Amino acid sequence: MQILSVASEVFPLVKTGGLGDVTGALPKYLRRFGIQMKTLVPGYPALLRAVKAMEPVVQFDELFGGPATLLQARAADLDLLILHAPALYERGGGPYIDDQGNDHPDNWKRFAALSAVAAEIAGGLMPQWCPDIVHTHDWQSALASVYMRYSRARHVPSVLTVHNLAFQGQFSAGILPALGLPPESHGIDCLEYHGDISFLKGGLQTANAITTVSPTYAREILTAEFGMGLEGVLNARVRDLVGIVNGIDTSIWDPASDAALVERYDYLDITPRLANRARLQTEFGLDSDDCPIFAVVSRLTWQKGMDMLATVADDLVHRGGKLIVFGRGDHDIEDRLAGVALRHPGRVAVRLGYDEHTAHLIHGGSDAIVQPSRFEPCGLTQLYALRYGSVPVVSRTGGLSETIIDANDAAMSARVATGFQFHPVNEDGLKLALHRAIAAFRDPRLWTRLQHQGMRARFSWERSAERYADLYAALLVARDGSHTPASRALG
Ligand code: ADP
Ligand code: GLC
């Protein structure tokens, strides 16, 4: 089976968050099910620099404002199709934002181009390769199935994975002529959204199957609270909606072989963690004592509850906790967190940055990872924390609620607890969870048990990749005749 994955980021070549982790890992794990996945990505400068040998396969004289070339390459154990379109991608900043932190003003064009080329590939653009299925991710590639609906690829099945419903790719209807789509695509059953155009809505209306990254989030997005205005569309398509929880790439996130750690370890002996902990304290200028180190590796945003953490951080310090915050995000939240660090030298360290190496060291040396998200489609940080023996303190929402088992009495005596959950998701809830974690930390036997139980939890990609493989197979059966809704195919 041949699948075209269309993605705006792919680890390790370009990544801003969990989306890149997922699109980078899934192709490797699908191979064992006889599935070849090629990934179509934009030719960002950093990606072109990282991929050495590229072979041109198709030339476009004019693609959304300039010439472009579709390149083929193999890099980082991935089969890549790279859309090299200098007018769209050759510039500073990141995949979505410029150096000042503002969205690239032509993002609609940049990702429409990616999606349009995906649809052409599905329609037979490349003489030597044609996918059986197109798999898109989030709004940046959601338009592919819209283009497919109006092209010779209309019979090729498509899957849209929603990693985060908060980002919808909503633009003025004025762009419609430039998209090259027929006027009827701007209807309620396709792109039209409150008079505007929504790339994500278009994808939700036209993809054959919709997946999201945890079963809990799949249920949550059907409600007004989490549906972000698209709950009506999602309810209408509920028969084709499934939640498949993300896994983690255990070859990249493995404390037994991780080069970012000072000392490596596994669950049989976690004492070497102490060397990582000591390094972390030195590197972040924290007092070297036995008080628990709580850590954050995250986008510093409202979604991630980082404003709540800024509010309760003083209390955390007064209770004896230390805090490391590593990430970037909304400037007002960054400023508030920086203020907390100024008030508590040696107890709180805030570093604004983005770096894989530091992220790994924090997982391998901190005592607990804090993730107080207001909503969380899946969340990968808590899964990495489990594997690295850092105990997650999380809100009970989305993927967090089903991947972490709260350390209540029942779960502790059944020896299955892996972390601390709180609900309702507010500052008092977070504060209480942090108090519970500090109390548990003071009982070394109990804490070590929690670490061990977390490290033995299994969140590898094998099982989840199999669910995607089953979904693809069901879509091909449906294409060939009998209609099998995605949700029924997966039981
Ligand atoms: P989201 O995709 O919503 O940001 P996830 O938990 O799914 O959340 O994934 C976040 C990914 O981004 C993880 O791989 C995490 O390690 C990484 N990450 C977040 N902040 C940083 C940072 N400051 N430096 C390096 N990696 C980071
Ligand atoms: C999104 C979500 C996160 C999820 C990631 C990968 O960024 O916010 O919860 O883990 O995508 O699917």
Short mmCIF file of C-alpha atoms and ligand atoms in Angstrom, two decimals, residues 9 11 15-22 163-164 167 213 246 253 296-301 303-304 325-328 351-360 362-363 371 373 375-384 400, ligand 1:
data_model
loop_
_atom_site.label_atom_id
_atom_site.label_comp_id
_atom_site.label_asym_id
_atom_site.label_seq_id
_atom_site.Cartn_x
_atom_site.Cartn_y
_atom_site.Cartn_z
CA GLU A 9 6.59 19.74 9.49
CA PHE A 11 10.94 15.51 12.61
CA LYS A 15 9.64 20.67 13.89
CA THR A 16 7.75 23.20 15.98
CA GLY A 17 5.77 20.74 18.11
CA GLY A 18 4.10 17.36 18.38
CA LEU A 19 2.83 17.38 14.79
CA GLY A 20 6.42 17.01 13.57
CA ASP A 21 7.06 14.16 15.98
CA VAL A 22 4.01 12.30 14.67
CA HIS A 163 -3.88 17.45 15.77
CA ASN A 164 -5.33 20.66 17.11
CA PHE A 167 -5.79 26.26 14.38
CA VAL A 213 -4.97 12.02 18.21
CA ASN A 246 -0.21 9.01 19.42
CA TRP A 253 13.21 8.97 23.23
CA VAL A 296 7.88 22.48 31.82
CA VAL A 297 8.94 21.85 28.21
CA SER A 298 6.18 23.46 26.23
CA ARG A 299 4.73 26.21 24.15
CA LEU A 300 4.04 28.92 26.73
CA THR A 301 0.41 29.52 25.82
CA GLN A 303 -3.85 26.19 25.72
CA LYS A 304 -1.02 24.78 27.80
CA VAL A 325 10.30 26.46 32.48
CA PHE A 326 11.69 25.93 28.99
CA GLY A 327 9.86 27.10 25.91
CA ARG A 328 8.51 30.02 23.97
CA ARG A 351 14.55 30.00 29.73
CA LEU A 352 12.91 31.18 26.54
CA GLY A 353 14.16 28.91 23.81
CA TYR A 354 13.62 25.84 21.69
CA ASP A 355 16.20 23.08 21.60
CA GLU A 356 15.88 19.28 21.42
CA HIS A 357 18.98 18.60 23.49
CA THR A 358 17.79 20.67 26.44
CA ALA A 359 14.30 19.17 26.17
CA HIS A 360 15.75 15.66 26.51
CA ILE A 362 15.00 18.13 31.28
CA HIS A 363 13.05 14.89 30.89
CA GLN A 371 1.33 20.01 31.92
CA SER A 373 -3.36 22.13 29.60
CA PHE A 375 -7.24 21.24 26.22
CA GLU A 376 -4.79 18.69 24.89
CA PRO A 377 -5.58 16.62 21.79
CA CYS A 378 -2.95 14.06 22.79
CA GLY A 379 0.21 15.56 24.27
CA LEU A 380 3.59 13.91 23.83
CA THR A 381 5.55 15.57 26.61
CA GLN A 382 3.81 13.51 29.29
CA LEU A 383 4.61 10.32 27.35
CA TYR A 384 8.30 11.26 27.11
CA LEU A 400 -3.69 13.57 29.14
P1 ADP B 1 2.12 20.55 21.05
O1 ADP B 1 2.32 19.87 19.77
O2 ADP B 1 0.71 20.97 21.29
O3 ADP B 1 3.05 21.69 21.26
P2 ADP B 1 2.98 18.02 22.25
O4 ADP B 1 3.13 17.65 23.67
O5 ADP B 1 2.23 17.11 21.38
O6 ADP B 1 2.40 19.51 22.23
O7 ADP B 1 4.40 18.14 21.56
C1 ADP B 1 5.33 19.10 21.89
C2 ADP B 1 6.64 18.71 21.25
O8 ADP B 1 7.45 19.88 21.15
C3 ADP B 1 7.44 17.70 22.07
O9 ADP B 1 8.27 16.94 21.22
C4 ADP B 1 8.29 18.62 22.95
O10 ADP B 1 9.45 18.00 23.40
C5 ADP B 1 8.60 19.71 21.96
N1 ADP B 1 8.93 20.98 22.61
C6 ADP B 1 8.09 21.85 23.22
N2 ADP B 1 8.77 22.92 23.67
C7 ADP B 1 10.07 22.71 23.34
C8 ADP B 1 11.27 23.44 23.52
N3 ADP B 1 11.27 24.62 24.16
N4 ADP B 1 12.42 22.92 23.05
C9 ADP B 1 12.42 21.72 22.40
N5 ADP B 1 11.33 20.99 22.20
C10 ADP B 1 10.17 21.47 22.66
#
